[in-house]
């Protein structure tokens, strides 16, 4: 507010007519910017896929850090009894005064066993847990320092060796597409020729449509955006799923030191757009759509979860014969099969009764007035 | 004149030795059959213990024939030429099975190995081909000819292996198929009126495709190889190895070799069947280089003024037959140019004999006239 007044007083000295229409809230974005820079941002990224597809290497390449320095790889025997784990690495990165608290959620063991039935369950449970925790915090008394651990984006790695999506890929994405923003990637794309990349991308896109999987869609460009931006956006959308290559090593190519992989037949440069889509992924993930990913998580996925949760709770409340409280009470432990059936049966009846109650309340309110 | 005699002498010794071996082999076989029938039936050989391979061994009670000097040229060495002519006329069978997850380049590799479109998928997969729900066994036969030698090559594909969410026991259809082929051969062999040349559908070689993750073997890989390495010759291959740099390749190979050893998996060439020092040193060199990291391709490109098989990417052309790029030529030389006959022999003399011994023991002896199933095949 003070900035506005200051601005106004300055303008008064020069042109009198114009400044009557100029209020000055155009500086709001600057204020938001300054506050957020001080506060810092946070972003949670999940990487999922079979082991050996280059997930850790890609994460290191994206954020130019080495998050997996002391990782020990298990051999086949040790992995027999391994179940899918969820591991978190948090890193604080700062660039030009802007702080980012980056959390990478890894899923080692996914898809590695002989029997992979329900191997995505630990992952969906984790995502739900984060939502539940945020829900409790939001409904709690002290809301000043809510820790947002919700997963904002999930990079799913599709192996380039197959002919498209495998059954386990389809099941995983179907289990998670309504909870998390899924971005499918074709990993280790340096084993594919340009033709093969095109074919595989087309096939994956068709199969995603065929199975009704809702992957993260880039928001449409506003009509008043620059032409260049629109062109970039269009290219980006036609390129999905991105075919990426990651590298932890720096090699010498064309007289420069670049991140790449050295083969006897040539050098693959990670940041070369004609070699792979790594640059597009990085731009999209970090430089243009990071905030949108967070928004979609908050506005769509979290709200879905919250609506489902509240609905479950109100039906339980009605069963326990308690009155409506202004704040939703935290979810009770799930009842066994029989009571759940009863709850579902009486759900419709309760909804109707609630509607009637609302109507009566409105009528009473009107009468009072 | 002296030198001529010496070389001739050594040739004669070799031939004598060769003939000896044939005689002993026949002798041993007869003894072996007699022993089986007369042995006490209560002595059941446990399935894990493999009976001694029927490789000709020199029984102590047969006196070695003395070597006598020849006074002139007889012409016994022409037997090699006679054998060669016969083999060329009859041609031979070779059955190769490819196992691995879909998309690892199995069909392409087989086409590259035999330089022709022999694999089922050579026409390119269509959009409607779905992953089968259970492992299927599909076999395709071709007759290929080179230098007057005819080979009936059968490629057995296993679509659906390792592609489902739950892959438990997905090796069972494969194991069943292999044993069925042994059973077929056994039935033919045990017939009273046998065919002159029993059609050989037994799997001589199984190429197992390992996914190039760069970490280590997957659980599915070790389970498959554990169950099948005692039944068929398995040659593990690292598929699509153009995704690994040279360092990653060496590390990965080392790890795979260590794991195979730790699990007690013996791939072809098996150490226990090395016959002499020469074999052992050759095979040791091969064992050090296994598993071969290969790249397959059926497209040709122009490089260095020649047309070569390869894969053209935005950063270079991967040459399939260049030993600096991948080990395809090593695999081809090993499998086809030096050990093709040995693969067949190990299958016949060892794996098949093990199966046969187990079957004979289980049934208490399989007589030619015994069961009703055999009588229908008793006439040609």
XYZ file of C-alpha atoms in Angstrom:
749
model
C 0.000 0.000 0.000
C 2.733 2.416 0.838
C 4.340 1.879 -2.560
C 1.105 2.914 -4.245
C 0.901 6.177 -2.366
C 4.543 6.903 -3.021
C 4.052 6.316 -6.698
C 0.975 8.462 -6.788
C 2.675 11.389 -5.129
C 5.535 11.236 -7.583
C 3.225 11.212 -10.585
C 1.218 14.196 -9.324
C 4.088 16.474 -10.012
C 4.197 15.726 -13.755
C 0.840 14.920 -15.443
C -2.302 15.645 -13.561
C -4.972 14.123 -15.873
C -3.371 10.732 -16.389
C -2.626 9.896 -12.829
C -6.267 10.193 -11.773
C -6.857 6.874 -13.643
C -3.603 5.275 -12.514
C -4.070 3.380 -9.268
C -0.779 1.551 -9.195
C -1.661 -2.022 -8.382
C 0.219 -3.058 -11.461
C 3.150 -3.389 -9.099
C 1.486 -6.258 -7.268
C 3.401 -8.916 -9.212
C 6.638 -7.265 -8.137
C 5.546 -7.388 -4.524
C 4.578 -11.027 -4.807
C 7.875 -11.694 -6.474
C 9.839 -10.066 -3.701
C 7.957 -11.894 -0.982
C 8.262 -15.285 -2.651
C 11.929 -14.839 -3.291
C 12.399 -14.271 0.397
C 10.250 -17.216 1.327
C 11.715 -19.602 -1.234
C 9.957 -22.263 -3.247
C 9.579 -25.954 -2.736
C 9.028 -28.678 -5.271
C 8.572 -32.410 -4.867
C 9.417 -34.606 -7.800
C 8.851 -38.351 -7.921
C 10.752 -40.636 -10.266
C 9.335 -44.061 -11.000
C 10.326 -46.907 -13.270
C 12.273 -50.139 -13.354
C 15.811 -50.131 -12.094
C 18.508 -49.498 -14.640
C 16.581 -46.996 -16.751
C 18.736 -44.036 -15.843
C 16.458 -42.304 -13.344
C 19.185 -41.186 -10.956
C 21.418 -40.064 -13.802
C 18.626 -37.989 -15.280
C 17.823 -36.329 -11.958
C 21.468 -35.471 -11.514
C 21.603 -34.026 -15.027
C 18.419 -32.008 -14.549
C 19.470 -30.324 -11.356
C 23.213 -30.452 -11.901
C 23.810 -32.079 -8.551
C 24.918 -35.487 -7.413
C 22.176 -36.797 -5.177
C 23.159 -40.434 -5.342
C 26.818 -40.403 -4.385
C 26.890 -43.281 -1.932
C 24.337 -45.527 -3.469
C 24.996 -49.254 -3.288
C 23.546 -51.386 -6.041
C 22.102 -54.710 -4.953
C 22.738 -57.871 -6.911
C 19.970 -60.241 -8.009
C 20.096 -62.476 -4.946
C 19.831 -59.622 -2.496
C 16.928 -58.252 -4.425
C 14.772 -61.367 -4.119
C 13.103 -60.232 -0.932
C 13.083 -56.569 -1.699
C 9.771 -54.795 -1.786
C 9.137 -51.425 -3.326
C 10.573 -48.757 -1.062
C 10.062 -45.037 -1.031
C 13.172 -42.957 -0.428
C 13.392 -39.189 -0.190
C 16.359 -36.929 -0.873
C 16.074 -33.233 -0.111
C 18.376 -30.647 -1.561
C 18.453 -26.866 -1.203
C 19.456 -25.146 -4.397
C 19.922 -21.431 -4.870
C 20.200 -19.544 -8.128
C 20.269 -15.747 -8.549
C 18.909 -15.240 -5.094
C 15.963 -17.593 -5.554
C 15.913 -20.544 -3.201
C 14.414 -23.865 -4.124
C 13.899 -26.728 -1.730
C 13.856 -29.719 -3.997
C 12.680 -33.111 -2.793
C 13.217 -36.157 -4.973
C 11.117 -39.178 -4.137
C 12.612 -42.357 -5.504
C 10.958 -45.745 -5.821
C 13.639 -48.446 -5.865
C 12.388 -51.931 -6.427
C 9.464 -50.983 -8.632
C 8.875 -53.541 -11.357
C 11.975 -55.556 -10.534
C 10.515 -58.695 -9.039
C 9.316 -61.718 -10.938
C 5.797 -61.139 -9.636
C 4.978 -57.470 -9.825
C 1.350 -57.636 -8.808
C 0.320 -54.402 -7.114
C 3.889 -53.157 -7.003
C 2.506 -49.631 -7.375
C 0.525 -49.892 -4.161
C 3.312 -48.547 -1.891
C 3.580 -45.573 -4.222
C -0.141 -44.750 -4.236
C -0.184 -45.199 -0.481
C 2.668 -42.716 -0.143
C 0.931 -40.116 -2.317
C -2.288 -40.538 -0.359
C -0.397 -40.240 2.894
C 1.064 -36.888 1.850
C -2.388 -35.632 0.893
C -3.799 -36.839 4.174
C -1.072 -35.140 6.149
C -1.649 -31.854 4.334
C -5.391 -32.223 4.886
C -4.913 -32.668 8.623
C -2.551 -29.725 8.807
C -4.950 -27.573 6.869
C -7.822 -28.517 9.148
C -5.740 -28.041 12.245
C -5.599 -25.096 14.617
C -2.138 -23.792 13.840
C -1.791 -23.274 10.109
C 1.207 -21.005 9.981
C 3.895 -23.460 9.049
C 2.309 -26.161 6.957
C 4.916 -28.391 5.393
C 3.904 -29.193 1.827
C 5.149 -32.658 1.027
C 2.614 -33.385 -1.659
C 4.070 -34.850 -4.803
C 3.862 -32.219 -7.511
C 5.051 -34.254 -10.429
C 5.876 -37.863 -11.264
C 8.344 -38.659 -14.027
C 7.557 -42.136 -15.277
C 10.346 -43.883 -17.183
C 9.323 -46.103 -20.074
C 12.015 -48.487 -21.296
C 13.026 -47.922 -24.911
C 13.478 -51.627 -25.485
C 9.833 -52.538 -25.782
C 7.332 -51.886 -28.507
C 5.279 -49.430 -26.481
C 3.670 -49.538 -23.069
C 3.881 -52.775 -21.141
C 1.098 -54.051 -18.862
C 2.941 -52.867 -15.760
C 3.324 -49.344 -17.219
C -0.372 -49.128 -18.009
C -1.437 -50.326 -14.578
C 0.901 -47.939 -12.792
C -0.257 -44.920 -14.725
C -3.910 -45.842 -14.311
C -3.439 -46.132 -10.568
C -1.787 -42.746 -10.293
C -3.167 -40.478 -12.991
C -5.874 -39.049 -10.770
C -3.533 -38.382 -7.876
C -0.358 -36.992 -9.395
C 0.728 -35.173 -12.532
C 2.323 -37.921 -14.596
C 4.873 -37.057 -17.237
C 5.896 -40.166 -19.202
C 9.447 -40.225 -20.545
C 11.243 -42.567 -22.900
C 14.489 -43.293 -21.108
C 17.921 -44.213 -22.504
C 16.932 -42.862 -25.880
C 20.472 -43.223 -27.185
C 19.746 -46.779 -28.259
C 17.088 -45.650 -30.727
C 17.498 -44.262 -34.215
C 15.459 -41.132 -35.053
C 12.877 -43.224 -36.921
C 12.476 -45.607 -34.043
C 12.023 -42.697 -31.644
C 9.215 -41.321 -33.772
C 7.514 -44.697 -34.054
C 7.771 -45.390 -30.358
C 6.466 -41.953 -29.392
C 3.507 -42.380 -31.719
C 2.778 -45.803 -30.347
C 3.007 -44.649 -26.719
C 0.720 -41.682 -27.426
C -1.841 -43.974 -29.070
C -1.755 -46.427 -26.214
C -2.119 -43.679 -23.609
C -5.213 -42.503 -25.412
C -6.491 -46.027 -25.862
C -6.266 -46.837 -22.155
C -7.682 -43.490 -21.089
C -4.654 -42.450 -19.064
C -4.699 -38.801 -18.082
C -1.137 -37.627 -18.246
C -0.180 -34.043 -17.452
C -1.422 -31.765 -20.210
C 0.356 -28.528 -20.904
C -2.001 -25.609 -20.411
C -3.193 -23.899 -23.533
C -1.432 -20.731 -24.490
C -3.331 -17.498 -23.997
C -4.205 -15.894 -27.280
C -2.281 -12.773 -26.379
C 1.043 -14.542 -25.898
C 3.902 -13.898 -28.268
C 4.062 -15.872 -31.476
C 7.409 -17.340 -30.542
C 6.038 -18.625 -27.261
C 3.063 -20.178 -29.011
C 5.343 -21.878 -31.498
C 7.502 -23.263 -28.712
C 4.438 -24.472 -26.871
C 3.132 -26.246 -29.961
C 6.469 -27.954 -30.528
C 6.565 -29.024 -26.923
C 3.151 -30.634 -27.084
C 3.970 -32.559 -30.248
C 7.109 -33.940 -28.714
C 5.557 -35.830 -25.859
C 6.520 -38.255 -24.503
C 10.035 -36.828 -24.297
C 12.877 -39.126 -25.287
C 15.666 -38.333 -22.837
C 19.270 -39.222 -22.196
C 21.083 -38.434 -18.967
C 24.749 -38.259 -18.161
C 26.927 -37.795 -15.124
C 30.102 -37.312 -17.108
C 31.510 -34.428 -19.067
C 33.104 -35.164 -22.425
C 34.865 -33.115 -25.050
C 32.819 -32.570 -28.206
C 33.320 -30.056 -30.997
C 35.903 -28.239 -28.962
C 33.654 -27.743 -25.938
C 33.189 -29.588 -22.713
C 29.618 -30.832 -22.569
C 27.615 -33.381 -20.636
C 27.474 -36.467 -22.742
C 28.220 -40.102 -23.355
C 31.254 -41.266 -25.250
C 30.790 -44.175 -27.644
C 33.247 -45.617 -30.136
C 30.977 -44.446 -32.919
C 30.257 -40.949 -31.731
C 29.451 -38.693 -28.847
C 25.936 -38.170 -27.576
C 25.414 -34.695 -26.208
C 22.731 -34.465 -23.586
C 21.963 -30.819 -24.253
C 21.905 -31.071 -28.020
C 18.321 -30.745 -29.208
C 18.865 -32.919 -32.236
C 20.146 -35.750 -30.057
C 17.411 -35.943 -27.443
C 14.627 -34.017 -25.748
C 16.461 -33.377 -22.514
C 16.541 -29.616 -23.010
C 12.811 -29.556 -23.743
C 12.113 -31.541 -20.583
C 14.254 -29.270 -18.482
C 12.696 -26.130 -19.895
C 9.250 -27.483 -19.403
C 9.782 -28.851 -15.942
C 11.782 -26.017 -14.473
C 11.658 -22.975 -16.624
C 8.056 -22.740 -17.710
C 5.722 -25.139 -16.026
C 6.949 -25.704 -12.513
C 4.413 -23.375 -11.037
C 1.637 -24.797 -13.161
C 2.462 -28.291 -11.934
C 2.111 -27.113 -8.363
C -1.165 -25.374 -9.172
C -2.659 -28.432 -10.795
C -1.611 -30.540 -7.831
C -3.272 -28.111 -5.397
C -6.341 -27.319 -7.431
C -7.154 -30.603 -9.042
C -5.555 -33.615 -7.429
C -5.644 -32.412 -3.868
C -9.186 -31.119 -4.179
C -10.291 -34.482 -5.572
C -8.703 -36.218 -2.656
C -10.234 -33.781 -0.198
C -13.715 -34.139 -1.698
C -13.503 -37.917 -1.547
C -12.256 -37.785 1.995
C -14.983 -35.461 3.218
C -17.670 -37.528 1.534
C -16.418 -40.656 3.250
C -16.312 -38.868 6.557
C -19.806 -37.392 6.359
C -21.260 -40.787 5.625
C -19.439 -42.197 8.604
C -20.596 -39.260 10.740
C -24.217 -39.828 9.826
C -23.848 -43.482 10.728
C -22.531 -42.549 14.153
C -25.457 -40.168 14.644
C -23.403 -37.098 15.412
C -24.467 -33.568 14.442
C -22.782 -31.677 11.643
C -19.748 -29.844 12.920
C -18.360 -26.816 11.092
C -14.937 -28.381 10.759
C -14.589 -31.872 9.323
C -13.420 -34.283 11.954
C -10.301 -36.277 11.141
C -10.962 -39.606 9.448
C -11.680 -42.529 11.739
C -10.077 -45.926 11.243
C -11.779 -47.749 8.363
C -14.583 -50.067 9.412
C -14.660 -53.702 8.338
C -16.355 -55.014 5.203
C -19.868 -55.391 6.530
C -20.207 -51.926 7.995
C -18.692 -50.466 4.827
C -21.447 -52.083 2.802
C -24.074 -50.634 5.129
C -22.495 -47.197 4.828
C -22.598 -47.381 1.042
C -26.219 -48.510 1.063
C -27.353 -45.630 3.236
C -25.222 -43.017 1.431
C -27.934 -41.964 -1.051
C -30.553 -41.679 1.665
C -28.271 -39.500 3.748
C -27.497 -37.198 0.864
C -31.178 -36.631 0.286
C -31.730 -35.936 3.972
C -28.844 -33.475 4.003
C -30.298 -31.607 1.059
C -33.653 -31.375 2.820
C -31.959 -30.113 5.961
C -30.165 -27.418 3.990
C -33.396 -26.307 2.401
C -35.107 -26.105 5.786
C -32.216 -24.123 7.211
C -32.434 -21.669 4.331
C -36.167 -21.255 4.851
C -35.666 -20.603 8.550
C -32.972 -18.081 7.757
C -35.283 -16.274 5.369
C -38.082 -16.253 7.937
C -35.761 -14.714 10.491
C -34.873 -11.925 8.119
C 61.413 -88.603 -48.257
C 61.912 -88.860 -44.524
C 59.932 -85.712 -43.814
C 57.106 -86.934 -45.998
C 56.995 -90.166 -44.039
C 56.989 -88.301 -40.750
C 53.996 -86.105 -41.600
C 52.239 -89.066 -43.062
C 53.014 -91.024 -39.938
C 51.489 -88.349 -37.732
C 48.410 -88.235 -39.951
C 48.093 -91.991 -39.697
C 48.399 -91.795 -35.927
C 45.641 -89.223 -35.809
C 43.414 -91.344 -37.989
C 44.117 -94.430 -35.965
C 43.241 -92.553 -32.872
C 40.074 -91.317 -34.534
C 39.007 -94.798 -35.601
C 39.839 -96.030 -32.144
C 37.560 -93.493 -30.628
C 34.724 -94.518 -32.911
C 35.207 -98.161 -31.978
C 35.396 -97.396 -28.314
C 32.335 -95.169 -28.526
C 30.325 -97.982 -30.091
C 31.694 -100.453 -27.591
C 30.857 -98.216 -24.694
C 27.323 -97.674 -25.933
C 26.652 -101.384 -26.079
C 28.093 -101.876 -22.611
C 26.069 -98.939 -21.339
C 22.821 -100.413 -22.703
C 23.598 -103.826 -21.205
C 24.395 -102.286 -17.848
C 21.156 -100.423 -17.753
C 19.119 -103.553 -18.221
C 21.045 -105.757 -15.809
C 21.492 -103.222 -13.034
C 19.628 -103.531 -9.773
C 16.455 -101.519 -10.246
C 16.341 -100.366 -6.632
C 19.299 -98.086 -7.262
C 17.496 -94.926 -8.266
C 19.672 -92.105 -9.463
C 18.542 -88.890 -7.724
C 17.528 -86.268 -10.288
C 20.124 -83.707 -9.182
C 23.044 -85.994 -9.730
C 23.826 -86.134 -13.398
C 24.984 -89.614 -14.549
C 28.467 -89.604 -16.020
C 28.358 -88.200 -19.524
C 28.535 -90.803 -22.233
C 31.744 -89.385 -23.631
C 34.005 -92.147 -24.788
C 36.307 -93.120 -21.945
C 39.001 -95.718 -22.284
C 37.899 -98.737 -20.203
C 40.891 -100.304 -18.509
C 40.307 -103.868 -19.614
C 40.590 -103.083 -23.344
C 44.214 -103.228 -24.411
C 45.330 -100.325 -26.528
C 46.105 -101.541 -30.050
C 49.776 -101.117 -30.799
C 50.795 -98.673 -33.444
C 52.433 -100.311 -36.369
C 54.400 -98.535 -39.029
C 52.931 -98.418 -42.497
C 54.892 -99.511 -45.502
C 53.085 -97.369 -48.022
C 50.182 -95.033 -48.551
C 46.782 -96.697 -48.028
C 44.412 -93.822 -48.326
C 42.654 -93.948 -44.942
C 42.918 -90.182 -44.732
C 40.357 -89.894 -47.492
C 37.740 -90.873 -44.953
C 37.569 -87.245 -43.961
C 36.711 -86.285 -47.514
C 34.119 -89.078 -47.698
C 32.512 -87.901 -44.493
C 32.449 -84.367 -45.784
C 30.704 -85.401 -48.981
C 28.127 -87.376 -47.040
C 27.375 -84.506 -44.676
C 27.019 -82.155 -47.571
C 24.489 -84.431 -49.191
C 22.412 -85.019 -46.094
C 22.722 -81.493 -44.792
C 22.083 -80.825 -41.169
C 19.561 -79.472 -38.723
C 20.110 -76.702 -36.292
C 17.480 -75.571 -33.824
C 17.956 -72.319 -31.999
C 15.640 -70.858 -29.411
C 15.542 -67.155 -28.520
C 14.277 -66.109 -25.115
C 13.905 -62.649 -23.672
C 11.495 -59.820 -23.035
C 9.762 -58.339 -26.023
C 11.557 -55.572 -27.816
C 15.103 -56.690 -27.019
C 15.914 -57.308 -30.665
C 15.728 -61.087 -30.742
C 14.307 -61.432 -34.238
C 16.646 -58.798 -35.630
C 19.648 -60.561 -34.154
C 18.718 -63.931 -35.603
C 18.246 -62.325 -38.990
C 21.644 -60.673 -38.683
C 23.311 -63.908 -37.578
C 22.082 -65.897 -40.529
C 22.074 -62.978 -42.942
C 18.554 -63.648 -44.129
C 14.983 -63.015 -43.059
C 14.553 -66.183 -41.067
C 12.748 -64.878 -38.065
C 8.995 -64.783 -37.604
C 8.892 -61.071 -37.084
C 11.011 -60.201 -40.078
C 8.066 -58.584 -41.808
C 7.869 -55.970 -39.065
C 5.398 -55.998 -36.257
C 1.938 -54.721 -36.920
C 0.064 -52.377 -34.659
C -2.385 -55.036 -33.618
C 0.116 -57.502 -32.273
C -0.594 -57.753 -28.593
C 1.516 -59.248 -25.859
C 0.224 -62.804 -25.375
C -1.126 -63.653 -21.939
C 0.989 -66.762 -21.534
C 4.310 -67.646 -23.034
C 3.781 -69.078 -26.505
C 6.201 -71.178 -28.463
C 6.360 -70.384 -32.157
C 8.780 -72.092 -34.480
C 9.716 -71.259 -38.046
C 11.966 -73.358 -40.277
C 14.071 -72.322 -43.216
C 16.569 -74.126 -45.396
C 19.634 -72.035 -46.043
C 22.507 -73.045 -48.260
C 26.096 -71.913 -48.354
C 29.024 -73.393 -50.275
C 27.041 -76.499 -51.158
C 26.151 -77.205 -47.527
C 22.460 -77.212 -46.710
C 21.222 -76.344 -43.255
C 17.679 -76.634 -42.031
C 17.527 -73.839 -39.531
C 14.637 -73.685 -37.099
C 14.152 -70.588 -34.998
C 11.929 -71.019 -31.984
C 10.554 -67.812 -30.576
C 8.993 -67.335 -27.148
C 6.725 -64.301 -27.256
C 5.247 -63.315 -23.942
C 8.242 -64.279 -21.820
C 8.728 -61.778 -19.019
C 6.196 -59.295 -20.340
C 3.361 -59.754 -17.890
C 2.984 -58.125 -14.521
C 3.212 -61.476 -12.809
C 5.920 -63.532 -14.425
C 6.060 -66.410 -12.017
C 6.888 -69.706 -13.677
C 6.891 -68.180 -17.118
C 9.785 -70.506 -17.941
C 7.585 -73.554 -17.499
C 6.124 -73.631 -21.026
C 9.661 -73.363 -22.361
C 10.945 -76.162 -20.149
C 8.004 -78.307 -21.156
C 8.669 -77.699 -24.844
C 12.323 -78.646 -24.556
C 11.504 -81.849 -22.718
C 8.826 -82.680 -25.270
C 11.432 -82.551 -28.021
C 13.679 -84.894 -26.068
C 10.712 -87.193 -25.534
C 9.933 -87.218 -29.260
C 13.496 -88.149 -30.081
C 13.539 -90.817 -27.397
C 10.399 -92.434 -28.726
C 11.868 -92.571 -32.215
C 15.105 -94.011 -30.928
C 13.432 -96.724 -28.907
C 11.296 -97.921 -31.830
C 11.899 -101.353 -33.283
C 11.822 -100.155 -36.875
C 13.732 -96.927 -36.638
C 13.851 -94.256 -39.272
C 17.212 -93.994 -41.012
C 17.657 -90.437 -39.935
C 15.609 -89.402 -36.925
C 14.299 -85.859 -37.393
C 16.039 -83.787 -34.768
C 13.807 -81.144 -33.236
C 15.776 -80.861 -30.004
C 16.947 -77.398 -29.075
C 20.670 -77.185 -29.699
C 21.153 -73.689 -28.414
C 19.162 -71.206 -26.390
C 20.102 -67.547 -26.713
C 19.025 -65.675 -23.603
C 18.703 -61.917 -24.005
C 19.689 -59.812 -21.023
C 18.306 -56.301 -20.802
C 21.157 -53.735 -20.816
C 20.297 -51.991 -17.581
C 23.920 -51.538 -16.632
C 23.262 -52.650 -13.060
C 23.111 -56.444 -12.847
C 20.965 -59.427 -13.729
C 17.286 -59.212 -12.981
C 15.604 -61.751 -10.808
C 13.747 -63.167 -13.784
C 17.038 -63.767 -15.597
C 18.608 -65.764 -12.768
C 15.459 -67.786 -12.192
C 15.187 -68.742 -15.844
C 18.815 -69.696 -16.175
C 18.818 -71.655 -12.937
C 15.943 -73.770 -14.128
C 17.141 -74.316 -17.644
C 20.936 -74.389 -17.710
C 20.942 -78.103 -16.906
C 18.480 -78.941 -19.628
C 19.722 -76.987 -22.626
C 22.800 -75.054 -23.759
C 22.232 -71.447 -22.738
C 24.265 -68.643 -24.264
C 23.537 -65.335 -22.488
C 23.707 -62.200 -24.599
C 23.495 -58.545 -23.648
C 20.923 -57.149 -26.041
C 20.851 -53.649 -27.542
C 24.265 -52.955 -26.156
C 24.618 -49.688 -28.058
C 23.142 -48.081 -24.990
C 26.249 -48.854 -22.923
C 29.578 -47.054 -23.138
C 32.730 -49.177 -23.123
C 33.319 -48.739 -19.390
C 29.746 -49.496 -18.518
C 29.924 -52.570 -20.743
C 32.973 -54.041 -19.011
C 31.578 -53.369 -15.569
C 28.220 -54.827 -16.425
C 29.761 -57.952 -17.922
C 31.890 -58.484 -14.841
C 28.924 -58.146 -12.566
C 26.861 -60.539 -14.664
C 29.639 -63.114 -14.679
C 30.014 -62.867 -10.915
C 26.311 -63.283 -10.389
C 26.128 -66.307 -12.664
C 28.936 -67.888 -10.715
C 27.323 -67.047 -7.396
C 24.071 -68.682 -8.470
C 25.860 -71.770 -9.778
C 24.612 -71.274 -13.334
C 26.755 -72.958 -15.990
C 26.294 -71.519 -19.425
C 27.609 -73.017 -22.628
C 30.516 -73.817 -22.983
C 30.330 -75.716 -19.731
C 33.591 -76.220 -17.877
C 32.938 -79.870 -17.064
C 32.777 -80.921 -20.687
C 36.121 -79.590 -21.872
C 37.807 -82.601 -23.336
C 41.443 -81.611 -23.457
C 43.780 -78.739 -22.755
C 43.322 -77.187 -26.169
C 39.563 -77.136 -25.771
C 39.921 -75.753 -22.300
C 42.127 -72.861 -23.324
C 39.875 -71.982 -26.277
C 36.787 -72.169 -24.170
C 38.358 -70.217 -21.347
C 39.013 -67.346 -23.702
C 35.381 -67.431 -24.731
C 34.149 -67.672 -21.170
C 36.148 -64.570 -20.302
C 34.410 -62.626 -23.051
C 30.926 -63.803 -22.226
C 28.223 -62.609 -22.109
C 28.607 -61.071 -25.552
C 27.312 -57.521 -25.894
C 25.636 -57.409 -29.273
C 23.803 -55.043 -31.545
C 21.653 -56.389 -34.345
C 20.624 -54.732 -37.552
C 19.185 -55.685 -40.880
C 19.747 -52.325 -42.575
C 22.783 -51.429 -44.604
C 24.571 -48.111 -44.675
C 27.478 -46.656 -46.558
C 30.646 -46.155 -44.508
C 34.271 -45.970 -45.628
C 33.242 -46.787 -49.165
C 31.675 -50.109 -48.158
C 28.154 -51.156 -47.446
C 27.909 -52.387 -43.887
C 25.164 -53.493 -41.556
C 24.517 -50.927 -38.907
C 22.311 -48.474 -37.081
C 22.363 -44.844 -38.062
C 21.832 -42.370 -35.260
C 22.238 -38.635 -35.089
C 25.711 -38.995 -33.626
C 27.215 -41.746 -35.724
C 26.738 -45.133 -37.298
C 26.972 -48.192 -35.077
C 28.670 -50.870 -37.141
C 27.413 -54.305 -36.285
C 30.440 -56.205 -37.554
C 33.056 -53.877 -36.169
C 34.632 -55.528 -33.123
C 35.320 -52.118 -31.595
C 31.655 -51.279 -31.623
C 30.051 -54.489 -30.444
C 30.744 -58.172 -30.074
C 28.421 -59.470 -32.713
C 31.222 -60.884 -34.865
C 32.634 -62.710 -31.821
C 29.256 -64.279 -31.167
C 28.809 -65.271 -34.772
C 32.257 -66.809 -35.083
C 31.828 -68.648 -31.826
C 28.365 -69.944 -32.482
C 28.534 -70.724 -36.162
C 32.090 -70.918 -37.312
C 33.671 -72.882 -34.486
C 31.189 -74.396 -32.098
C 28.145 -75.254 -34.186
C 28.872 -78.951 -34.249
C 29.887 -78.921 -30.621
C 26.555 -77.397 -29.632
C 24.778 -80.262 -31.338
C 27.074 -82.828 -29.768
C 26.667 -81.523 -26.242
C 22.905 -81.508 -26.719
C 22.918 -85.075 -27.995
C 25.552 -86.610 -25.773
C 24.863 -84.850 -22.550
C 21.535 -83.101 -22.196
C 19.631 -85.711 -24.140
C 21.362 -88.573 -22.371
C 20.549 -87.062 -18.996
C 16.919 -86.836 -19.976
C 16.965 -90.363 -21.323
C 18.589 -91.773 -18.219
C 16.058 -90.078 -16.031
C 13.191 -91.369 -18.156
C 14.488 -94.911 -18.235
C 15.000 -94.914 -14.508
C 11.592 -93.483 -13.774
C 9.813 -96.022 -15.932
C 11.934 -98.956 -14.840
C 13.221 -99.364 -18.380
C 11.476 -98.392 -21.579
C 11.023 -101.446 -23.799
C 10.454 -101.001 -27.517
C 7.227 -103.030 -27.434
C 6.066 -101.802 -24.053
C 3.293 -99.206 -24.134
C 0.412 -98.741 -26.533
C 1.719 -95.285 -27.427
C 4.707 -96.836 -29.183
C 2.868 -99.417 -31.267
C 1.315 -96.810 -33.509
C 4.747 -95.727 -34.648
C 6.078 -99.222 -35.192
C 5.889 -99.098 -38.973
C 7.688 -96.657 -41.196
